[in-house]
Tab-separated table of C-alpha atoms and ligand atoms in Angstrom:
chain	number	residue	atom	x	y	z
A	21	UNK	CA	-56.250	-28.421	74.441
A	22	UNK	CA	-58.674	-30.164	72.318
A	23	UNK	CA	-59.816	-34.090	72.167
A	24	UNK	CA	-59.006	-36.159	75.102
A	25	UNK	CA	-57.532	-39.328	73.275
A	26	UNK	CA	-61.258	-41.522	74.072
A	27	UNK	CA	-61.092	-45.375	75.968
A	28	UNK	CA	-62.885	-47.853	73.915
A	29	UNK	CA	-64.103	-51.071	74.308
A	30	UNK	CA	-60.328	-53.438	74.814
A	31	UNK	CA	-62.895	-56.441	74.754
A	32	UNK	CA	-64.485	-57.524	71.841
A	33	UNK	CA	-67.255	-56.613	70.314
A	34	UNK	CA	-68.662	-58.037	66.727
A	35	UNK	CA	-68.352	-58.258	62.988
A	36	UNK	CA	-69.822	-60.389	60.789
A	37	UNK	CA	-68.328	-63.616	59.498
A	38	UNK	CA	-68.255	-65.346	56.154
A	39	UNK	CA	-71.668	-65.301	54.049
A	40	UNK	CA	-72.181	-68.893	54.603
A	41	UNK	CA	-72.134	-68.614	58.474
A	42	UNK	CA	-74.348	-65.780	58.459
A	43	UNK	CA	-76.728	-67.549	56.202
A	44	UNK	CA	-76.595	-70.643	58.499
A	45	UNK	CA	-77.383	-68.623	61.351
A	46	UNK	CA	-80.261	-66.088	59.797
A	47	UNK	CA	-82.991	-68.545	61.267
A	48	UNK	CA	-81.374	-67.989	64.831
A	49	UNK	CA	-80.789	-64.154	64.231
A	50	UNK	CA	-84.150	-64.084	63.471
A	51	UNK	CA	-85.312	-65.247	66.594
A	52	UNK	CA	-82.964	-63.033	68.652
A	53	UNK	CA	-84.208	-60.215	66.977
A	54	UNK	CA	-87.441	-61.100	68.000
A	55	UNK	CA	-86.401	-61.463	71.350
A	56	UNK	CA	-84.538	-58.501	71.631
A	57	UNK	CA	-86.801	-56.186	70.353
A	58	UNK	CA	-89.476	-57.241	73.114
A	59	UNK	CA	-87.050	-55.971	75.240
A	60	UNK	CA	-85.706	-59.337	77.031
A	61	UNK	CA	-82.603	-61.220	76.698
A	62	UNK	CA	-80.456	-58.301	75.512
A	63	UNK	CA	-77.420	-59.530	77.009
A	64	UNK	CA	-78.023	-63.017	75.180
A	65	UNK	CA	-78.210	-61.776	72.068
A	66	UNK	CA	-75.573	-59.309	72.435
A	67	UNK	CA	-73.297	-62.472	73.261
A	68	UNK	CA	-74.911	-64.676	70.371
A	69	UNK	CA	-73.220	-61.769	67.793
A	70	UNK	CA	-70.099	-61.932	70.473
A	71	UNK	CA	-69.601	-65.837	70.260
A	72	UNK	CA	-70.929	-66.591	66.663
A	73	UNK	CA	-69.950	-63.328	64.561
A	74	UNK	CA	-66.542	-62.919	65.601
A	75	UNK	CA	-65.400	-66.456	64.752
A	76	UNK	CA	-63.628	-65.596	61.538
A	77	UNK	CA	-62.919	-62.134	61.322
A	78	UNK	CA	-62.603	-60.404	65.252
A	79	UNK	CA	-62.582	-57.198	65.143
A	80	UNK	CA	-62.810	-54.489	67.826
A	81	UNK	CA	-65.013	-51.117	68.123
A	82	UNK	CA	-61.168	-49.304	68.740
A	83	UNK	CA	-59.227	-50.853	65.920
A	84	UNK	CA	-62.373	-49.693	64.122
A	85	UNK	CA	-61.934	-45.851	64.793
A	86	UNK	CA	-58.444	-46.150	64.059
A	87	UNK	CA	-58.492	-47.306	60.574
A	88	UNK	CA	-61.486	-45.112	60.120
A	89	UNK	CA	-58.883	-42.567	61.374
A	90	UNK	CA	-57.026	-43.717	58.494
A	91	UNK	CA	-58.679	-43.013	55.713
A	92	UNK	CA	-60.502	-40.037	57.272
A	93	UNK	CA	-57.787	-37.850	58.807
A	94	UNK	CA	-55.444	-36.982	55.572
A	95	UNK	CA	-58.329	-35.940	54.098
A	96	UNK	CA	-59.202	-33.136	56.102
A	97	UNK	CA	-62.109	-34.908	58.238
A	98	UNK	CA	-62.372	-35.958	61.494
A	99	UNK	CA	-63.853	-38.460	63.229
A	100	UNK	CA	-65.352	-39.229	66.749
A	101	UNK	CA	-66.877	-42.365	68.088
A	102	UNK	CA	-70.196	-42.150	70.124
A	103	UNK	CA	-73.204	-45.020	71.337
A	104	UNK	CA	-76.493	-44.359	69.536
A	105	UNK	CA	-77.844	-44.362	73.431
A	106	UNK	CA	-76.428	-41.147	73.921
A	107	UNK	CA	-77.899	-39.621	70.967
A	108	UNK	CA	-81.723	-41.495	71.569
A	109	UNK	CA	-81.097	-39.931	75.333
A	110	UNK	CA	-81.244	-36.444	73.941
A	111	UNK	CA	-83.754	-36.962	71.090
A	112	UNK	CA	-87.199	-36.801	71.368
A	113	UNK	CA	-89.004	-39.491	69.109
A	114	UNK	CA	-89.569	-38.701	65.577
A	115	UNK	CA	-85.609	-38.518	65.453
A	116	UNK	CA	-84.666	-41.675	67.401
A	117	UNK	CA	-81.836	-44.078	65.829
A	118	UNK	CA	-83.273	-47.498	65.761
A	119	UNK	CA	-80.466	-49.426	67.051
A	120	UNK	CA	-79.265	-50.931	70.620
A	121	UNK	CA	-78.168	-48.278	72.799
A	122	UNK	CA	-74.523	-50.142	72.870
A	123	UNK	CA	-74.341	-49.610	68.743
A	124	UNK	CA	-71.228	-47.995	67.922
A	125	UNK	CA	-71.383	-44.384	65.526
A	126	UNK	CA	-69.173	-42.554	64.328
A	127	UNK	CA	-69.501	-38.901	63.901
A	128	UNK	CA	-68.006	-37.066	60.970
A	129	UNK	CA	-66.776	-33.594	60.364
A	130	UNK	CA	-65.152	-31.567	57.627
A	131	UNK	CA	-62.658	-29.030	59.127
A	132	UNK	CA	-61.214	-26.168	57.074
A	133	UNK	CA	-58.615	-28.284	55.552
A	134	UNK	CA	-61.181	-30.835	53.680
A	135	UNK	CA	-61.309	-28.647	50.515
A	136	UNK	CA	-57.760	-28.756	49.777
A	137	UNK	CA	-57.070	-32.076	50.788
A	138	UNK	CA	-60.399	-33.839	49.702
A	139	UNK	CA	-62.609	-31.599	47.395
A	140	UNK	CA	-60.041	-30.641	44.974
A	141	UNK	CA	-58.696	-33.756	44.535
A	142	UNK	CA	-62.098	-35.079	44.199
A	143	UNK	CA	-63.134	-32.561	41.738
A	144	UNK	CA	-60.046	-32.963	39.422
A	145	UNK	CA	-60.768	-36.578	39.072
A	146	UNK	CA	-64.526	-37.213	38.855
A	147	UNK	CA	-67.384	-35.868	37.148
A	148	UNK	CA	-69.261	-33.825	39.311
A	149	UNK	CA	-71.189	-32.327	36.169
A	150	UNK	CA	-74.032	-34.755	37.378
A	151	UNK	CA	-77.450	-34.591	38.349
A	152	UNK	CA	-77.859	-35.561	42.136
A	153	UNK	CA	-76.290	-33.240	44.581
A	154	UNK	CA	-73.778	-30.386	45.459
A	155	UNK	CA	-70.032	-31.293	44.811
A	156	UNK	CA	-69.315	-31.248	48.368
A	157	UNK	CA	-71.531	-33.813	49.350
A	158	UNK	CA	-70.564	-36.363	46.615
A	159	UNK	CA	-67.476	-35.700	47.456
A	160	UNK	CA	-68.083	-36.607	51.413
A	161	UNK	CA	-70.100	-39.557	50.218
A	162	UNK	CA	-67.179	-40.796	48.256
A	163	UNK	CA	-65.229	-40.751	51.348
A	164	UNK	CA	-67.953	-42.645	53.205
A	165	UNK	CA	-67.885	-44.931	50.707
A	166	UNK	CA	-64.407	-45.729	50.915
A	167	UNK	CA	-64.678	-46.160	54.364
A	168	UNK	CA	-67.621	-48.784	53.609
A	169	UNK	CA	-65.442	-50.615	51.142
A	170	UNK	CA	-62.591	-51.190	54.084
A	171	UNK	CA	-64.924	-53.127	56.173
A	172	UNK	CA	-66.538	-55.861	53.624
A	173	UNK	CA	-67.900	-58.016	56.083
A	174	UNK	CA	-69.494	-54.782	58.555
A	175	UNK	CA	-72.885	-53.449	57.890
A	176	UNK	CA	-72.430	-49.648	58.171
A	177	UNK	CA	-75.253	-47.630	57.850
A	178	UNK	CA	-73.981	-43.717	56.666
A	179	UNK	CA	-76.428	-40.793	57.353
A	180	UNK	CA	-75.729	-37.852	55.998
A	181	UNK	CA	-76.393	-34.476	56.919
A	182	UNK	CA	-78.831	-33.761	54.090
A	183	UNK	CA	-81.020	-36.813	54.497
A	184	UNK	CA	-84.581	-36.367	55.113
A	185	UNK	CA	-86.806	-39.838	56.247
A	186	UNK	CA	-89.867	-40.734	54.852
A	187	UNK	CA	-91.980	-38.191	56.827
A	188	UNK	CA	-89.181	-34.959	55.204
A	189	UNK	CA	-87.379	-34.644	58.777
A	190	UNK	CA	-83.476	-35.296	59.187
A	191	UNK	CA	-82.383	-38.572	59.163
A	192	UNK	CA	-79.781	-37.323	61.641
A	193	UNK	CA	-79.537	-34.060	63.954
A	194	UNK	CA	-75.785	-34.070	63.632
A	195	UNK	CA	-75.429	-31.417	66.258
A	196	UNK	CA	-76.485	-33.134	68.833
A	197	UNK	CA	-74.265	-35.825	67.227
A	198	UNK	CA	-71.419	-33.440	67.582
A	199	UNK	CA	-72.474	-32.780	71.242
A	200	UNK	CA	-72.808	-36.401	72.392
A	201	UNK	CA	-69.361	-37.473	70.796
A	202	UNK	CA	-67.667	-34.768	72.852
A	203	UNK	CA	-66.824	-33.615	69.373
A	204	UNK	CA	-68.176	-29.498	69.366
A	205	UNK	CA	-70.708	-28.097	72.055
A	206	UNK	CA	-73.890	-27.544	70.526
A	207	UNK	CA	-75.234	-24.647	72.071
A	208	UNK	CA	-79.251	-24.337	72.449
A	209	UNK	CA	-81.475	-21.538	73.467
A	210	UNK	CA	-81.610	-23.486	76.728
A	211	UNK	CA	-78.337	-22.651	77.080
A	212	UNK	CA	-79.053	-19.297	78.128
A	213	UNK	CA	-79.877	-18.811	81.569
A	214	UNK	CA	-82.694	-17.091	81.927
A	215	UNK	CA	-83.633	-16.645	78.583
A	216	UNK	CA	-83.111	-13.643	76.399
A	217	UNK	CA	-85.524	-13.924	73.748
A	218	UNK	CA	-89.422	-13.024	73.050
A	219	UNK	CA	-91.359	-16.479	73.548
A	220	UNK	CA	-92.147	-16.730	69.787
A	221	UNK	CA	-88.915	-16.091	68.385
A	222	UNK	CA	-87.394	-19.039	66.766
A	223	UNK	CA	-83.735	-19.232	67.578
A	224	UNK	CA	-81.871	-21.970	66.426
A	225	UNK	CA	-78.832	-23.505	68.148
A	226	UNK	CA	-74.990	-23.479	66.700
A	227	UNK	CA	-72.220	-26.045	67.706
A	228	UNK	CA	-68.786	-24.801	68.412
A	229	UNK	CA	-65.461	-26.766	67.915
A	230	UNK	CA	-63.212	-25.953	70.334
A	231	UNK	CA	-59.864	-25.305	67.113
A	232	UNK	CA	-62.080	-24.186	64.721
A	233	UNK	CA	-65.068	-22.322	66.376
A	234	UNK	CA	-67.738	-22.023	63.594
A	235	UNK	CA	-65.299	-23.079	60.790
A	236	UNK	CA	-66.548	-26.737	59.902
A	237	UNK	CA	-69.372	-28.791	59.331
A	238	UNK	CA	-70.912	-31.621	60.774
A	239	UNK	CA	-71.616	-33.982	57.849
A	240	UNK	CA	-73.026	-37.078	59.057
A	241	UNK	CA	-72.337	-40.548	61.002
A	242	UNK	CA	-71.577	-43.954	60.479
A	243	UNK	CA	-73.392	-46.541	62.140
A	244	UNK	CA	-71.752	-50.025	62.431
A	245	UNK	CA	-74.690	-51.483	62.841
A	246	UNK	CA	-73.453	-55.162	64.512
A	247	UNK	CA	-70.645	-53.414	66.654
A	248	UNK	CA	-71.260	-52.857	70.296
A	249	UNK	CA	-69.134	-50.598	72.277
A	250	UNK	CA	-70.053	-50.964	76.129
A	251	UNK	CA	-67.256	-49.686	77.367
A	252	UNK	CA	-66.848	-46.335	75.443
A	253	UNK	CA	-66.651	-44.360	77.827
A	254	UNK	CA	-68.585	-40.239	77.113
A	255	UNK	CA	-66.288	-36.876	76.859
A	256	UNK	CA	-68.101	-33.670	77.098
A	257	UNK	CA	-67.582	-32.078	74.426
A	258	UNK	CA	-65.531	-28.455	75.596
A	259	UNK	CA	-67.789	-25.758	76.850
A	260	UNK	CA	-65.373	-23.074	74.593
A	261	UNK	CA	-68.367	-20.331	75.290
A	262	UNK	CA	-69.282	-20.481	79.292
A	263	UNK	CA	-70.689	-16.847	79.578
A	264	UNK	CA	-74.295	-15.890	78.881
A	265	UNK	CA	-73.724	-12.808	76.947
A	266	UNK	CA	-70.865	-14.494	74.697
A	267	UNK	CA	-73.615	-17.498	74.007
A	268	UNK	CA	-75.985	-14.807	73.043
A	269	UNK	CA	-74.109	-13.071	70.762
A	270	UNK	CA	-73.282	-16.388	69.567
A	271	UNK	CA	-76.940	-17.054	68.893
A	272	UNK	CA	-77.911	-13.184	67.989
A	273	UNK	CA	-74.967	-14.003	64.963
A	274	UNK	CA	-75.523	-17.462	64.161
A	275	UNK	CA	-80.131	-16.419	63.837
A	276	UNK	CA	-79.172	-12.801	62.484
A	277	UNK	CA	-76.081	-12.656	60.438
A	278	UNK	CA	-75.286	-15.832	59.519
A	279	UNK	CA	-74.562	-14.826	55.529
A	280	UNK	CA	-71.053	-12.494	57.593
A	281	UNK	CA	-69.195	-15.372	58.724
A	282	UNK	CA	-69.060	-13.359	61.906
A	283	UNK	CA	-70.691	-16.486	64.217
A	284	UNK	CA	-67.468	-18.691	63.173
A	285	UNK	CA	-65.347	-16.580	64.786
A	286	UNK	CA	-67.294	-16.696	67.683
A	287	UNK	CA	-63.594	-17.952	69.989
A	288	UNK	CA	-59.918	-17.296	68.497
A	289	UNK	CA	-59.911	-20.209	65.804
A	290	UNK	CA	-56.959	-22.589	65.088
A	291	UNK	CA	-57.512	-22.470	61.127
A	292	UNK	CA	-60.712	-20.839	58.868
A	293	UNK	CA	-62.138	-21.692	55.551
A	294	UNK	CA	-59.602	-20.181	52.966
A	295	UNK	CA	-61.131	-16.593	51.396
A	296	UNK	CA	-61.730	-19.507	47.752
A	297	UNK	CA	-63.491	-21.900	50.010
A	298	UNK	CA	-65.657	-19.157	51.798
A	299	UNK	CA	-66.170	-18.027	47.942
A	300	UNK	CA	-67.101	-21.566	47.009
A	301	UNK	CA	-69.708	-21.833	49.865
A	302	UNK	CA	-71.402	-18.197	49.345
A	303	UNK	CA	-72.023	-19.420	45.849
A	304	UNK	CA	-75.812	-20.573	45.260
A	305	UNK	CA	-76.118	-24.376	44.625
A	306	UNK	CA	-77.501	-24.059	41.240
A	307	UNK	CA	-73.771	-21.829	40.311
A	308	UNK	CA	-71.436	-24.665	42.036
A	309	UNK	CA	-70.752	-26.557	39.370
A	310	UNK	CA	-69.406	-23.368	37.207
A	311	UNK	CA	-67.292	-22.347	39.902
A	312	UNK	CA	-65.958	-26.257	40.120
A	313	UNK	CA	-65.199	-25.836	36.627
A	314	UNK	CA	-63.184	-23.045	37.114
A	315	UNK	CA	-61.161	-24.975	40.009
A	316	UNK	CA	-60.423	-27.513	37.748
A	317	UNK	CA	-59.365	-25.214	35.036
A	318	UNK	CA	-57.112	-23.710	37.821
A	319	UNK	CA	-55.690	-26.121	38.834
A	320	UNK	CA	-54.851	-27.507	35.546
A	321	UNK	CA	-55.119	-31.415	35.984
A	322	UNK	CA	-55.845	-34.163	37.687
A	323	UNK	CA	-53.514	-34.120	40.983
A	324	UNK	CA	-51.573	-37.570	42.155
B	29	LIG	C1	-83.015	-27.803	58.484
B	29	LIG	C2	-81.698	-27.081	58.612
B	29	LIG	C3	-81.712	-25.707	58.421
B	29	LIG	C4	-83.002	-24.911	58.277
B	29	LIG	C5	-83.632	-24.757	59.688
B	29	LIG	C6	-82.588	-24.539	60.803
B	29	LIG	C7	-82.774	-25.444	62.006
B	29	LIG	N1	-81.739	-25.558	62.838
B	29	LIG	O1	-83.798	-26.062	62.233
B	29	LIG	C8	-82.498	-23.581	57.637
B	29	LIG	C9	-82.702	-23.654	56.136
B	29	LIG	C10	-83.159	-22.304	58.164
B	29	LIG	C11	-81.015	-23.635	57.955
B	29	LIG	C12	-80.201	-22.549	57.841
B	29	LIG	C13	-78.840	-22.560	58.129
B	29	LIG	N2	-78.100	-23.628	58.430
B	29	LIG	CO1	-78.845	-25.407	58.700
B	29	LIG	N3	-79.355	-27.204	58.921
B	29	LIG	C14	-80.508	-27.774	58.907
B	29	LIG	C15	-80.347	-29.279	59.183
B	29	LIG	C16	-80.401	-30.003	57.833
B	29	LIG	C17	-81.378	-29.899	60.127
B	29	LIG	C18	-81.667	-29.063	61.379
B	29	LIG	C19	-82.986	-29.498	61.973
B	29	LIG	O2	-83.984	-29.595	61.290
B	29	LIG	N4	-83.062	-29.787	63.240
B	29	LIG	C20	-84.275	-30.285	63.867
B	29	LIG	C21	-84.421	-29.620	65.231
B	29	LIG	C22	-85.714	-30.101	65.892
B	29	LIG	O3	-83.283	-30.031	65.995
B	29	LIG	P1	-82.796	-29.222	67.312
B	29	LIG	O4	-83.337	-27.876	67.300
B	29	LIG	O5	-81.345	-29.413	67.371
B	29	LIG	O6	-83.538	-30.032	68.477
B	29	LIG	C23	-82.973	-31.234	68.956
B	29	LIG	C24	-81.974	-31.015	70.074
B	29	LIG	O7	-82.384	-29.929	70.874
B	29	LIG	C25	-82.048	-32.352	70.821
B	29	LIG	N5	-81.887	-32.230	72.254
B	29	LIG	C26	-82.860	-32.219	73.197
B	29	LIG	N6	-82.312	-32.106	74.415
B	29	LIG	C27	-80.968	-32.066	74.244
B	29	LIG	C28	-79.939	-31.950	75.169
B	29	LIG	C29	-78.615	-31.926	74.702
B	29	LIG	C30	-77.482	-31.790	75.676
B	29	LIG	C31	-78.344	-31.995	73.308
B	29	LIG	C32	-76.924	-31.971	72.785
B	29	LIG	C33	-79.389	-32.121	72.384
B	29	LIG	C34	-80.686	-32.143	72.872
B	29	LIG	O8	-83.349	-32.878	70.561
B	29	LIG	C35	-84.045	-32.058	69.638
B	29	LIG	C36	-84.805	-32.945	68.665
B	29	LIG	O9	-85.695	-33.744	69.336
B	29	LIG	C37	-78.914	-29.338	59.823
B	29	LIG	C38	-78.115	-30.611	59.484
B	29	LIG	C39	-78.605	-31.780	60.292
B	29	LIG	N7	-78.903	-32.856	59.628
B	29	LIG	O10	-78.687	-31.709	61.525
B	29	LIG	C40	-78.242	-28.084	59.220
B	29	LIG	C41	-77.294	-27.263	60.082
B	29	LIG	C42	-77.912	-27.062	61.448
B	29	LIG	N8	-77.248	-25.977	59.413
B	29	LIG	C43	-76.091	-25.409	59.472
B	29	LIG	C44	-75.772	-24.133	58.933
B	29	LIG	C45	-74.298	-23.735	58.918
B	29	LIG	C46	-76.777	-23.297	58.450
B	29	LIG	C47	-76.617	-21.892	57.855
B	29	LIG	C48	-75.547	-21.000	58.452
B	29	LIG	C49	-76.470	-21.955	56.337
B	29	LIG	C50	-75.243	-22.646	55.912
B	29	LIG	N9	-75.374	-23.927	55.618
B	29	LIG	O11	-74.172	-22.054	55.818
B	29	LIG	C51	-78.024	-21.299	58.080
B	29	LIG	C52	-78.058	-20.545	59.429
B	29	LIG	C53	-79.306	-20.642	60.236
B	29	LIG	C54	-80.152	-19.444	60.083
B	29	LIG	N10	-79.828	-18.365	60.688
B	29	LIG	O12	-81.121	-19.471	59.364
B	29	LIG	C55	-75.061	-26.291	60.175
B	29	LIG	C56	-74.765	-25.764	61.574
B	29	LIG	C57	-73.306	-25.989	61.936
B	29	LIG	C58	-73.037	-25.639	63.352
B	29	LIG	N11	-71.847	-25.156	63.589
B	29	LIG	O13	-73.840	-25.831	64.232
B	29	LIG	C59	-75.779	-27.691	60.122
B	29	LIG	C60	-75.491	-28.609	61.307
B	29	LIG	C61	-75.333	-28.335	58.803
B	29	LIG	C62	-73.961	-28.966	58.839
B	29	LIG	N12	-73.810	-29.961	58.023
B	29	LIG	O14	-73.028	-28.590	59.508
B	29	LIG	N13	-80.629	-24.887	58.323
């Protein structure tokens, strides 16, 4: 039922080539840049990067989701591709990706089987006693990572979920992410037909995967910042939750009672966080690292 297989780009589109071509041609990119960002010759500098970029290393936006596939999918992640257009379309400005609307993205999510087959593994073999963030998120940005190191020659921009910009907003509203990439409807407030709620109640918006209802995360995107993607063509993203009073409860469970669980199982689910993962995530941040050490004790090793 779920994930139309998507039609991508069969023509080209980008990749850098060696460093000494690139540096040959900054003077010229320069320029482009100039020109594109007044708005004019878009086309001509989309088929400068075609012509020039692609001479030693072509590479297409499709072949690109499938190896991303790849390294994503055993791991318990998945991935859909979407334009940065579509997301700028639904954004209102302080949240705008500042990229041509053609830029290929990649949206990322962790379903219930990511802790098994990424986080434990990850656990067992690093050191996670550090400093920077929760073990979940280094262990998603080690995945990212490895992603980045099977494209050399790409510029890929990763965003995570947690990222704030300069001015302490999110780097990227992954929901809406989700939405665009026809990945999990992200349902709003305005969703609700007429509305339901006092006018200075706050209610914020939940997305819904159509296996695993309530039972992921969205944790970020990757931008390929030089790839273009014309012809990716959008899928809506499965409205799982049509009637009002079901999105309302949604909502009433997701504002109100978020700390039960109860808004994940919103629609019968596929597969659910395990009752050690749901323990691992109802721990407070400043206790995760205790409870890793237990799972490593557990487990007793460092897995192949
Ligand atoms: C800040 C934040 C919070 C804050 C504020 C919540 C909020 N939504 O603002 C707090 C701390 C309260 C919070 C709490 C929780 N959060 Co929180 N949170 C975030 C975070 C980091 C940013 C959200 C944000 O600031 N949005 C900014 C506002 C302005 O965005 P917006 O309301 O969506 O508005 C945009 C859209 O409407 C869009 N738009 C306009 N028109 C249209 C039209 C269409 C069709 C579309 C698609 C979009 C669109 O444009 C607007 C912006 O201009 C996101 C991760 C992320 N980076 O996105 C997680 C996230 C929303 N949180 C999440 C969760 C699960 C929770 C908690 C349950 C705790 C938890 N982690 O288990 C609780 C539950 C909420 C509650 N009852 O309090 C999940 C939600 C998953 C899901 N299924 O949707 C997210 C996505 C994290 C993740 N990685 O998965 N959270």
């Amino acid at each position: 039922m779920f994930s139309p297989k998507k039609i991508f780009c069969p023509d080209f589109h980008t990749v850098s080539g060696s460093n000494i071509i690139i540096s040959l041609l900054l003077p010229c990119k320069f320029l482009f840049v100039v020109l594109r960002s007044s708005g004019l010759f878009y086309n001509r500098y989309v088929n400068y990067e075609c012509v020039t970029m692609t001479t030693d290393n072509h590479i297409n936006s499709k072949t690109i989701v499938e190896v991303v596939e790849n390294i994503l999918d055993g791991a318990g992640f998945e991935v859909h591709p979407f334009k940065v257009g579509w997301y700028n379309e639904c954004v209102d400005e302080p949240f705008i990706l500042s990229h041509v609307a053609d830029t290929l993205a990649l949206l990322v999510i962790s379903t219930p089987h990511m802790y098994d087959k990424a986080f434990k593994p990850f656990i067992c073999r690093q050191q996670c006693e550090g400093d920077i963030r929760d073990p979940i998120d280094q262990c998603v940005a080690h995945h990212f990572k490895l992603v980045k190191e099977n494209f050399p020659d790409i510029e890929i921009e990763a965003i995570h979920d947690f990222e704030l910009n300069h001015k302490r907003r999110p780097k990227i509203l992954v929901q809406t992410a989700g939405h665009v990439a026809g990945a999990a409807y992200y349902y709003r407030r305005k969703d609700v037909i007429p509305d339901h709620w006092g006018e200075k109640q706050k209610i914020f918006g939940v997305s819904v995967h159509p296996k695993y209802g309530g039972w992921f995360a969205l944790r970020g995107v990757l931008i390929f910042k030089a790839v273009t993607c014309p012809e990716l063509v959008q899928i809506s993203p499965p409205d799982v939750i049509p009637d009002r009073d079901t999105r309302i409860e949604l909502l009433e469970r997701f504002n109100k009672h978020w700390q039960d669980w109860s808004f994940r199982d919103i629609i019968p689910v596929t597969d659910k966080y395990s009752e050690e993962q749901k323990q691992y995530f109802a721990t407070k941040p400043g206790e995760r690292l205790a409870f890793v050490q237990t799972i490593r004790n557990s487990v007793g090793g460092v897995p192949d």
